[in-house]
Coordinates of C-alpha atoms in Angstrom, one line a residue:
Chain A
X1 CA 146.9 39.4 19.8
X2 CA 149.8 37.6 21.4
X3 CA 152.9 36.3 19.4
X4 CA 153.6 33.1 20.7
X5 CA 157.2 33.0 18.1
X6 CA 159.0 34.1 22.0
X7 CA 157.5 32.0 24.3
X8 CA 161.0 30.3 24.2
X9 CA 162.6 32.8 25.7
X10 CA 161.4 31.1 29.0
X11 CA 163.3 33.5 31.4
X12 CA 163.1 37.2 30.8
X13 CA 164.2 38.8 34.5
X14 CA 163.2 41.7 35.4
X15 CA 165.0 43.4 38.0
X16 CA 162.8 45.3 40.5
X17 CA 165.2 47.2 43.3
X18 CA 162.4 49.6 44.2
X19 CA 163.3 52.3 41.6
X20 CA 159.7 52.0 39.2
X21 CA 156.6 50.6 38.2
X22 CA 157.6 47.4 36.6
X23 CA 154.2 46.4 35.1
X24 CA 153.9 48.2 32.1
X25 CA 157.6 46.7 31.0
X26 CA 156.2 43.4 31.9
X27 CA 153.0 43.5 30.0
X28 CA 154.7 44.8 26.8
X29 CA 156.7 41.7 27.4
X30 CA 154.3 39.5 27.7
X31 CA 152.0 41.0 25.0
X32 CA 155.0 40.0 22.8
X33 CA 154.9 36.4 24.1
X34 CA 157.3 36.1 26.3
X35 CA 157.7 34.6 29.7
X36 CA 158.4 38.0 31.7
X37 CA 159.2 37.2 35.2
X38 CA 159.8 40.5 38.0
X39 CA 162.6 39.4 39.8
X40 CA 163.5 40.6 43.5
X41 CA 166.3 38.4 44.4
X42 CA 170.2 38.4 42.8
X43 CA 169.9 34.9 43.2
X44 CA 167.4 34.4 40.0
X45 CA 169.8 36.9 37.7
X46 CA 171.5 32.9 37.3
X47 CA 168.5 31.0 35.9
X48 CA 167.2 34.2 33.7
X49 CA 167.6 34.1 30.0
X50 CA 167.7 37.6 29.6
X51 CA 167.6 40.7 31.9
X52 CA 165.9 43.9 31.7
X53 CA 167.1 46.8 34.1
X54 CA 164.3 49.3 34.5
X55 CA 163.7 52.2 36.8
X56 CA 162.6 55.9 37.3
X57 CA 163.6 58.1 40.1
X58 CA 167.2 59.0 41.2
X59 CA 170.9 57.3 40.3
X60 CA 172.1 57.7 43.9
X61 CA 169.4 55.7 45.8
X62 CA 169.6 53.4 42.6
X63 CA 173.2 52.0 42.7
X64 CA 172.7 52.0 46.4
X65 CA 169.8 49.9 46.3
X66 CA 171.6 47.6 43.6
X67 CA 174.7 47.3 46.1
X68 CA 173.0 46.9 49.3
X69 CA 171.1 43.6 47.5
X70 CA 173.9 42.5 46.5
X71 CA 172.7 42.7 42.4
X72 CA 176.3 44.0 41.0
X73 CA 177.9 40.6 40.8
X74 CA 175.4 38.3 39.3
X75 CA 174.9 41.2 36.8
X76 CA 178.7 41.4 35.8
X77 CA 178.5 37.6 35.4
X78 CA 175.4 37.4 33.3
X79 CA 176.9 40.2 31.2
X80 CA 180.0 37.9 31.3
X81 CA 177.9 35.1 30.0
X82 CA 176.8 36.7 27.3
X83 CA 173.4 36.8 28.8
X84 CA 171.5 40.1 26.7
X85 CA 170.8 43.0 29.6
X86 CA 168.4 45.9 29.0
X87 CA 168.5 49.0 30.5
X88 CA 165.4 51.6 30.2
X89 CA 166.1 54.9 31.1
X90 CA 167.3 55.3 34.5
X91 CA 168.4 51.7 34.0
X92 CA 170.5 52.4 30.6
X93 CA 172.1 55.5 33.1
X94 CA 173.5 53.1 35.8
X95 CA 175.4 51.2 32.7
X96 CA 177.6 54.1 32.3
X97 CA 180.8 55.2 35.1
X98 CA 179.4 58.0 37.2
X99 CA 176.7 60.6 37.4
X100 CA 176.4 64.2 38.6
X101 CA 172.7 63.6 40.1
X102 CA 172.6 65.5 43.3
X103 CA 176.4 64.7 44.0
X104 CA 179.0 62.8 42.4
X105 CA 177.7 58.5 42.1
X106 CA 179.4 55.5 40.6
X107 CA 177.6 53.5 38.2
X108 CA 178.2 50.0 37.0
X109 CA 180.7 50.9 34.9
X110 CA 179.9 48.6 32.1
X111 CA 179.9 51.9 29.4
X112 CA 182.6 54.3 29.6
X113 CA 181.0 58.1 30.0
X114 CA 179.3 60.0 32.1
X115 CA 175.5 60.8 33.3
X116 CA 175.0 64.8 33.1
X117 CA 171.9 67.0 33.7
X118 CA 170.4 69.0 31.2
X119 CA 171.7 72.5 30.8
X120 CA 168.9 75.0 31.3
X121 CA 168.7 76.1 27.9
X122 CA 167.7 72.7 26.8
X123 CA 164.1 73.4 27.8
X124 CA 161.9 72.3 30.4
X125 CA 163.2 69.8 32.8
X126 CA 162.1 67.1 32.6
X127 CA 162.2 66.4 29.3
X128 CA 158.6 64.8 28.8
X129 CA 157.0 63.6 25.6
X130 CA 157.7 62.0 22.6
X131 CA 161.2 63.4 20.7
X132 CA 163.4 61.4 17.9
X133 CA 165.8 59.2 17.2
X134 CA 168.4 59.7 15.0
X135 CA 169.6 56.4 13.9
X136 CA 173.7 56.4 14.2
X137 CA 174.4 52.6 12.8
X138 CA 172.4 49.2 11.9
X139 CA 171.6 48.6 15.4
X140 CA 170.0 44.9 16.1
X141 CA 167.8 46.8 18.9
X142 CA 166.6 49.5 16.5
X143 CA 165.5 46.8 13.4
X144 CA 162.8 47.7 11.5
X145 CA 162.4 51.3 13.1
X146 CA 162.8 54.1 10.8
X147 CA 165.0 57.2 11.1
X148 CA 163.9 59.8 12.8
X149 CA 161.1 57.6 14.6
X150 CA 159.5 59.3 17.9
X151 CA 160.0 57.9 21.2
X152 CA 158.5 58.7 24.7
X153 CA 161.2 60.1 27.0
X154 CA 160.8 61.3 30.9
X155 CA 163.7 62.4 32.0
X156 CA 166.2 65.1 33.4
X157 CA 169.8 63.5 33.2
X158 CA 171.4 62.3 29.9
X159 CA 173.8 59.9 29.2
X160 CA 177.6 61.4 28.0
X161 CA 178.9 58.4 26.1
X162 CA 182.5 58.2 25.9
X163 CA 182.8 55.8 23.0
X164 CA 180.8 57.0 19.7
X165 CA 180.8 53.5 18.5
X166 CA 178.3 52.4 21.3
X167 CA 175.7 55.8 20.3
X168 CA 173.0 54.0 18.1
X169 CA 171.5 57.0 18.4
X170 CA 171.3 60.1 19.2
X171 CA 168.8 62.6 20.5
X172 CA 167.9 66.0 20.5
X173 CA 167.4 68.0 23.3
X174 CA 169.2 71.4 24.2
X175 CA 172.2 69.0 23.6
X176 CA 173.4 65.9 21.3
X177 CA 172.9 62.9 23.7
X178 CA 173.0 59.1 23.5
X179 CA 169.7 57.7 23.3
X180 CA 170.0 54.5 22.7
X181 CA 172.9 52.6 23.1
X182 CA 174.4 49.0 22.0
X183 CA 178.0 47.0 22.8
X184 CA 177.6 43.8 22.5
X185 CA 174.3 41.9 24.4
X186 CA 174.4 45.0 26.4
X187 CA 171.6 48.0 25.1
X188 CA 170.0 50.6 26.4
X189 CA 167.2 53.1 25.7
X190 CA 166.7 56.3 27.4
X191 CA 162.9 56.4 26.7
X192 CA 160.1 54.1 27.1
X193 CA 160.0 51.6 24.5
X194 CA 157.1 50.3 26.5
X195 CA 155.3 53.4 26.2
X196 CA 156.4 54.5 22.8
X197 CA 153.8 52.5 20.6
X198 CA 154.4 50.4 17.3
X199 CA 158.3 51.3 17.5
X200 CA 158.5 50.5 21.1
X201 CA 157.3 46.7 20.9
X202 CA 159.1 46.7 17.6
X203 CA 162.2 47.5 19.5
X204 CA 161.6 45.2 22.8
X205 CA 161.1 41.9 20.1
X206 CA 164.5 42.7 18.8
X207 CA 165.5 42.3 22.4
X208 CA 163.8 39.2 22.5
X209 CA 165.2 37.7 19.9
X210 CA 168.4 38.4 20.6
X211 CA 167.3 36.3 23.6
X212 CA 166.1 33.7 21.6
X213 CA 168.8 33.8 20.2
X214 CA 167.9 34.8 16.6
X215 CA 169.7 37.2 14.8
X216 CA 167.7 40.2 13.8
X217 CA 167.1 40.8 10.6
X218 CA 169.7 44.2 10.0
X219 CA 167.5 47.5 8.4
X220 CA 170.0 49.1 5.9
X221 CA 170.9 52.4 6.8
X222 CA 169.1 55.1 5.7
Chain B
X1 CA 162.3 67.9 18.8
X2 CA 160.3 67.3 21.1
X3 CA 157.0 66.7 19.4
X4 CA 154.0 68.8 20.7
X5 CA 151.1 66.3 22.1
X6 CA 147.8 65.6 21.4
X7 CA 145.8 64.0 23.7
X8 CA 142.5 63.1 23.7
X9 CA 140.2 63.2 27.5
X10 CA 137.7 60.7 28.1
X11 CA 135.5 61.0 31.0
X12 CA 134.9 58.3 32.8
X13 CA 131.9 57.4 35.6
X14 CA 131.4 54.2 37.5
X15 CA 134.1 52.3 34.2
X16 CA 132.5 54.0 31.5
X17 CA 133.0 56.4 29.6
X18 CA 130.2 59.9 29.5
X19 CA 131.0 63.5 27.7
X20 CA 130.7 66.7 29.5
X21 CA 129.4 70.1 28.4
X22 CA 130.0 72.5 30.7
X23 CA 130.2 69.9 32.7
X24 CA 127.0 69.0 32.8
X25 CA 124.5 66.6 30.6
X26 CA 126.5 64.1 30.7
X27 CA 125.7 60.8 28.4
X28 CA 127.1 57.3 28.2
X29 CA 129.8 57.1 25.1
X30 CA 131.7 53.7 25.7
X31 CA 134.1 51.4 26.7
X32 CA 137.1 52.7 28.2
X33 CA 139.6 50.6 26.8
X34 CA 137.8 50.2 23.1
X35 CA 138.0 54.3 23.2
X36 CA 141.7 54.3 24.6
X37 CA 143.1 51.7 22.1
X38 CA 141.4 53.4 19.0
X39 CA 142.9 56.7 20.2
X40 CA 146.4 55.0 20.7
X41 CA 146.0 53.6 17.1
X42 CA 144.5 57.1 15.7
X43 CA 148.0 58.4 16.8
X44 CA 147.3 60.3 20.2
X45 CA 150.6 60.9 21.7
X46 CA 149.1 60.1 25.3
X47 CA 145.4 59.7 26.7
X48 CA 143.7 61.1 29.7
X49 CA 141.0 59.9 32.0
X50 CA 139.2 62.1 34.1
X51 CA 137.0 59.8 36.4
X52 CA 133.8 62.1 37.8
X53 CA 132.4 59.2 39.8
X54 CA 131.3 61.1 43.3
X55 CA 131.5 58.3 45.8
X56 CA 134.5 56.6 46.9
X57 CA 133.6 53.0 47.2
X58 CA 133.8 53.3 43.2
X59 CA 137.6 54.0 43.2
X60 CA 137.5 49.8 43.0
X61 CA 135.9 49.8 39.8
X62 CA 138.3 52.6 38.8
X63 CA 141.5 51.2 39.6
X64 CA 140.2 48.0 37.6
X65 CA 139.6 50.1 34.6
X66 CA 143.2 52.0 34.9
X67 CA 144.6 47.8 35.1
X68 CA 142.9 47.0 31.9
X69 CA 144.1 50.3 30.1
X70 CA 147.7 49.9 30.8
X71 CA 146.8 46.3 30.0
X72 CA 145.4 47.9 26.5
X73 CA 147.9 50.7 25.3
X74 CA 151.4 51.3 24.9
X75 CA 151.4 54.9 25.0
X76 CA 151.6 56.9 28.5
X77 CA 148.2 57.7 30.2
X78 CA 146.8 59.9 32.7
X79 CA 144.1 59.5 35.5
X80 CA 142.9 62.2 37.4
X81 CA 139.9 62.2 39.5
X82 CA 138.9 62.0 43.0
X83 CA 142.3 61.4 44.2
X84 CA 142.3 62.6 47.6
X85 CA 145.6 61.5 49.4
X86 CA 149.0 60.0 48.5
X87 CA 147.7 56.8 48.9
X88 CA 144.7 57.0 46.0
X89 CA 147.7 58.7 44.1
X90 CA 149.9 55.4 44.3
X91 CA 147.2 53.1 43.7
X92 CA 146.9 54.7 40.6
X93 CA 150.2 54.5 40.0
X94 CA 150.4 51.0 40.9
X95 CA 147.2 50.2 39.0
X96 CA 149.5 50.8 35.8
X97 CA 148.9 54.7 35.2
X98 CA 151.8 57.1 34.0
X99 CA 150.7 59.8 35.9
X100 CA 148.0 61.2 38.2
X101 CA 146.2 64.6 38.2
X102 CA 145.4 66.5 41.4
X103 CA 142.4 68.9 41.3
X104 CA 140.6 69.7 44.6
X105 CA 143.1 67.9 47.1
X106 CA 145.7 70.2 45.4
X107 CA 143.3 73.3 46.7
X108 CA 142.6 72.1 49.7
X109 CA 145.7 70.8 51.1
X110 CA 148.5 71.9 48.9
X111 CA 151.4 69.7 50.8
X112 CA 149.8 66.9 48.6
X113 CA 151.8 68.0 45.7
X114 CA 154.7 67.8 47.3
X115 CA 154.3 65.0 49.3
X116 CA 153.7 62.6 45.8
X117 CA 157.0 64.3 44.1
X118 CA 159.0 63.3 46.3
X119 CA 157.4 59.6 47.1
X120 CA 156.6 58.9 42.9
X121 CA 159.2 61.6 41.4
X122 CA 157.8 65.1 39.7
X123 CA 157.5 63.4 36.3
X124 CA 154.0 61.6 37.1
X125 CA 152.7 64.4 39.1
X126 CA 150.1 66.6 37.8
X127 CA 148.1 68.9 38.9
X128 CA 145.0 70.2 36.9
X129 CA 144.2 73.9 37.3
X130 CA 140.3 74.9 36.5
X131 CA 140.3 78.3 35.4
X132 CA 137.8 80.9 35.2
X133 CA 137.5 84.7 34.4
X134 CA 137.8 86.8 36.9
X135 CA 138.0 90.6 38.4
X136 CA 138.6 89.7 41.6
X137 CA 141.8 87.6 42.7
X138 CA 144.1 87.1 45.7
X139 CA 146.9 85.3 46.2
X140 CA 146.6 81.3 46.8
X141 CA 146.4 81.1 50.4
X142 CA 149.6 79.6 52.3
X143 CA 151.4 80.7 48.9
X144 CA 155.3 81.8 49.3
X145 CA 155.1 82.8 45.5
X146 CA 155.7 86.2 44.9
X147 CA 155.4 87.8 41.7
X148 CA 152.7 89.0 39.2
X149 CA 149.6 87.7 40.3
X150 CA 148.0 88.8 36.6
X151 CA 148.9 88.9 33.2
X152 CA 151.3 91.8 32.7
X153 CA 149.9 92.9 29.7
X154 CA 146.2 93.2 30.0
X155 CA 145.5 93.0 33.7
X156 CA 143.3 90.0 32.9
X157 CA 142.9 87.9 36.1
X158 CA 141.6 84.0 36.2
X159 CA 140.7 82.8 39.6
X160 CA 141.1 78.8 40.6
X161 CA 137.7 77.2 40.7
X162 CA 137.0 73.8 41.3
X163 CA 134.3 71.0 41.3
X164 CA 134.5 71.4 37.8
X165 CA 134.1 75.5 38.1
X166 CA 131.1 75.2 40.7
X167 CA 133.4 76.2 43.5
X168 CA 135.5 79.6 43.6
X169 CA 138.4 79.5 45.1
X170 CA 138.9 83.7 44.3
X171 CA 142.7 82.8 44.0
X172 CA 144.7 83.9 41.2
X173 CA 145.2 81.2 38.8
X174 CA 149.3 82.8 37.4
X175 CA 149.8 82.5 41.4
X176 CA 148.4 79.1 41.7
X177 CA 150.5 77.9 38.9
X178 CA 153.9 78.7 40.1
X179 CA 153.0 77.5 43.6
X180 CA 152.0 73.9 42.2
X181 CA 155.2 74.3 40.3
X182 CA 157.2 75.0 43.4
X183 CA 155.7 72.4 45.7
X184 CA 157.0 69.7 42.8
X185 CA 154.1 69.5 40.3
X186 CA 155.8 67.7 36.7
X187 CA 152.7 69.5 34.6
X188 CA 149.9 71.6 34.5
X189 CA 146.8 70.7 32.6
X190 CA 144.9 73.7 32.3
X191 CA 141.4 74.2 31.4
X192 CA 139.4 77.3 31.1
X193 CA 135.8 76.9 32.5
X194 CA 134.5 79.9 30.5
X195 CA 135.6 77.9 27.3
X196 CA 135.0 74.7 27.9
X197 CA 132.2 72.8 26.2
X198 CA 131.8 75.4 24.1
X199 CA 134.1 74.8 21.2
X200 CA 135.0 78.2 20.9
X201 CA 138.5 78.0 20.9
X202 CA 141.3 77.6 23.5
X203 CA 141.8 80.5 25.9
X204 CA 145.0 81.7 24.2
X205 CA 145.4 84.6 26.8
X206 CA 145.2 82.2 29.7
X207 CA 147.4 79.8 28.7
X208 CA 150.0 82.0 27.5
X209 CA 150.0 83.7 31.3
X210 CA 150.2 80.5 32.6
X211 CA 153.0 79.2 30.4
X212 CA 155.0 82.5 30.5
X213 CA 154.8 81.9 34.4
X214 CA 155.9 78.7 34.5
X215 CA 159.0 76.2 33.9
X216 CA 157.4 72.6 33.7
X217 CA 154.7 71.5 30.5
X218 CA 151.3 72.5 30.3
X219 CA 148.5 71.6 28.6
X220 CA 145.7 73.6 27.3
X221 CA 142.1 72.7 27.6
X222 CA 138.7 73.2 26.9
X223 CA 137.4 75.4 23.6
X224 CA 138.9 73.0 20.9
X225 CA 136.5 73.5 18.2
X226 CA 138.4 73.8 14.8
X227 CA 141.8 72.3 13.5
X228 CA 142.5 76.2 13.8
X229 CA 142.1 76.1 17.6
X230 CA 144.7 73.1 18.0
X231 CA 147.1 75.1 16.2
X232 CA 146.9 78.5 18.1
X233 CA 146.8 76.6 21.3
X234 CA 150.1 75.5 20.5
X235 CA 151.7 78.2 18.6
X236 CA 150.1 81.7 20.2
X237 CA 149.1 80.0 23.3
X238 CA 152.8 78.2 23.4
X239 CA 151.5 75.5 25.0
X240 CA 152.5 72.1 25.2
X241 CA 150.0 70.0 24.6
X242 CA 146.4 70.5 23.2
X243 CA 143.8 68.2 24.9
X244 CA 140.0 67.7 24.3
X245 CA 137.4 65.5 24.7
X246 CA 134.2 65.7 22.6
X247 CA 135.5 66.8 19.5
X248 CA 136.9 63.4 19.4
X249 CA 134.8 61.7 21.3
X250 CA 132.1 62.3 18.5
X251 CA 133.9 62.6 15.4
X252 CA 133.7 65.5 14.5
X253 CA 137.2 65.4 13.5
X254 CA 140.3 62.3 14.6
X255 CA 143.3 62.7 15.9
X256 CA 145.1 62.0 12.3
X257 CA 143.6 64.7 10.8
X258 CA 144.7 67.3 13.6
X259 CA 148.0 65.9 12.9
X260 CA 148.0 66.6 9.2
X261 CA 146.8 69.7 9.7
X262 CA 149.2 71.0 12.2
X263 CA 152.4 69.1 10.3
X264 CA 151.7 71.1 7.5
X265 CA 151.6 74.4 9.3
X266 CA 155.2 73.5 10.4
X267 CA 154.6 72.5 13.9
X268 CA 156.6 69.5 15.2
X269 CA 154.6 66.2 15.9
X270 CA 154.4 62.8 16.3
X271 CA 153.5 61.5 12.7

């Protein structure tokens, strides 16, 4: 059943650069009623209501591809704008300065903090499967989504935030990293909220409301 | 944590969905995507189709199927099945599937597995091993892997079969599993021929062996016959993730109750 409430949001962007499968992010979208659009040029980052920066693979080839098309610009101007940005997973790493993935890479540099593998102790890497959220503040993203709530993560690098005060939560893997992270109409999410169910879409129509420029309704902390 | 997974397997031919014993007697059971959304709703923490069509002008109908799942569900899924190159692996992929799973092609020409890490990334790669009993063993051929080629302990060997355990491979399944692990494989779903079908119970030994041998996830199948059996898959078997088919497939018991059961022996899932 579709919810028409975000058919308003006429303009959700989603940037493809080559780095992932951008259909299952668009249909979640869409599912939830909005008007999800994948994106291939800078030039439409102008006209989009909101952005959503996905991607899987490596943070090298990622911020080169992002450079090369020229994407860093109208994405520090949308930010500027106050237009609300997503990142999911490898696209919530690129907000931060640099990361240590097969040398040493800038990021965007819109979050202070580092992107560091795993240890080896952690586990297996990649981390795969479905681990929890521990619910740091009354995060507009994480409305309605209850502590400790499971999400689906793939993934071998983790974010180092250097300010606590963007951590809406935190994860558990070998180490204590930011998995979901929130400053301002800028978030980000580690794992899948596309493929993590319920509390996935619950999370991804907070986005779009923010877009729509509703104010979610705050869950107390718990 | 990191929650263990179940996930449930539904075999698909020509879009539909049929139930294997042994691999054999096979009989229509549904819809692919009315089965995949109930599971996603029952809680499974991913699903898995296994498509058994023979021919390959069918891979059409597949790949229309795999659209309408990830059309469906909002949990990861899995389709394994007749993929034969790197190209059937991205379609797939592109389809709207998480990952893919790698059976024969991963025998027969092992550069596969490495070839679709490095195009699609480790995560979404991986590669089923079919085990079977076995006194007789030998290293995978081609393999670099060195090490025990049986488990330590008991000097039990498995050997790799394929076509769902028609075909002997006579290579030993511990040395299989670190090669696939080496040439980039994300996962291993194992299942153990002698058990499957039978509901019997998981092949603890096996998957134990393969698990110690190994550094990526792996997935037990085949025996699930009792809530018991999920639980010392996972906790004496140390695998990480319990899959089967026809136990759900015909209610004998649903995914919530395997939950319960295993949340209130203290192991950590998805409620």
């Amino acid at each position: 059943m579709r919810d028409t409430r975000y058919a308003i949001c006429e303009m959700l962007a989603i940037i493809d650069y080559g780095m992932s499968n951008l259909r299952s992010v668009r249909h979640a979208f869409e599912y939830l009623g909005a008007e999800a659009r994948i994106v291939d040029s800078p030039r439409e980052v102008e006209r989009a209501r909101a952005l959503v920066l996905p991607g899987d693979g490596a943070f090298g080839p990622a911020m080169e591809n992002l450079n090369a098309f020229g994407w860093l610009e109208p994405f520090y101007a949308a930010i500027a704008r106050g237009v609300p940005f997503l990142g999911i997973c490898l696209g919530m790493q690129l907000l931060f300065e640099t990361s240590e993935e097969n040398g040493a890479h800038q990021g965007l540099g819109i979050l202070r903090g580092s992107v560091k593998k795993f240890p080896r102790a952690a586990g297996k890497i990649p981390q795969i499967g479905w681990n929890q959220l521990q619910i740091k503040s009354s995060s507009r993203f994480l409305a309605g989504v209850s502590q400790n709530a499971f999400a689906y993560f793939v993934h071998s690098y983790y974010c180092d935030a250097r300010d606590e005060n963007v951590i809406a939560a935190r994860t558990e893997y070998g180490v204590s990293y930011a998995s979901v992270v929130e400053a301002g109409n800028v978030w980000g999410a580690q794992f899948h909220p596309e493929k993590s169910g319920a509390d996935g879409l619950t999370m991804l129509r907070n986005f779009l409301a923010l877009a729509a420029g509703e104010t979610a309704e705050l869950r107390p902390e718990t | 944590m990191l929650a263990k997974r179940i996930i449930p397997c539904l075999d698909v031919k020509n879009g539909r969905v049929v139930k294997g014993i042994h691999f054999v007697g096979l009989r229509d059971a549904g819809d692919p995507i009315e089965q995949a959304r109930w599971y996603a709703e029952q809680g499974a923490d991913e699903v898995t189709f296994l498509d058994i069509t023979a021919s390959v002008e069918a891979r059409g109908t597949l790949l229309h199927m795999v659209e309408r799942v990830a059309d469906s569900i909002f949990i990861p899924f899995t389709v394994g099945g007749g993929v034969r190159s790197a190209d059937d692996f991205r379609d797939l992929l592109r389809a709207g599937a998480d990952k893919a799973s790698i059976n024969t092609a991963a025998v027969t020409k092992p550069q596969i597995i490495s070839e679709c890490a490095e195009k699609f990334g480790s995560q979404c790669v991986v590669v089923a091993i079919d085990a079977k009993k076995s006194s007789n063993v030998m290293p995978p051929a081609l393999s670099k892997a060195k090490g025990e080629t049986s488990s330590e302990k008991s000097g039990a060997h498995w050997q790799v079969s394929t076509h769902g355990g028609r075909k002997e491979t006579g290579w030993d399944a511990i040395a299989w599993a670190r090669e696939v692990e080496r040439l980039g494989a994300g996962e291993i779903l194992l299942t153990s021929i002698d058990r499957d079908g039978t509901q019997s119970g998981y092949d603890l030994e096996l998957t134990r062996a393969i698990v110690k041998a190994v550094n990526i996830p792996v997935i037990a199948s085949g025996g699930a016959g009792t809530l018991e059996h999920f639980y010392t898959a996972l906790s004496e078997g140390q695998a990480d993730a319990v899959l089967a088919a026809s136990l759900f497939h015909d209610r004998v018991m649903s995914i919530g109750e395997v939950k319960q059961y295993l949340a209130a022996r203290g192991v950590c899932i998805r409620k």
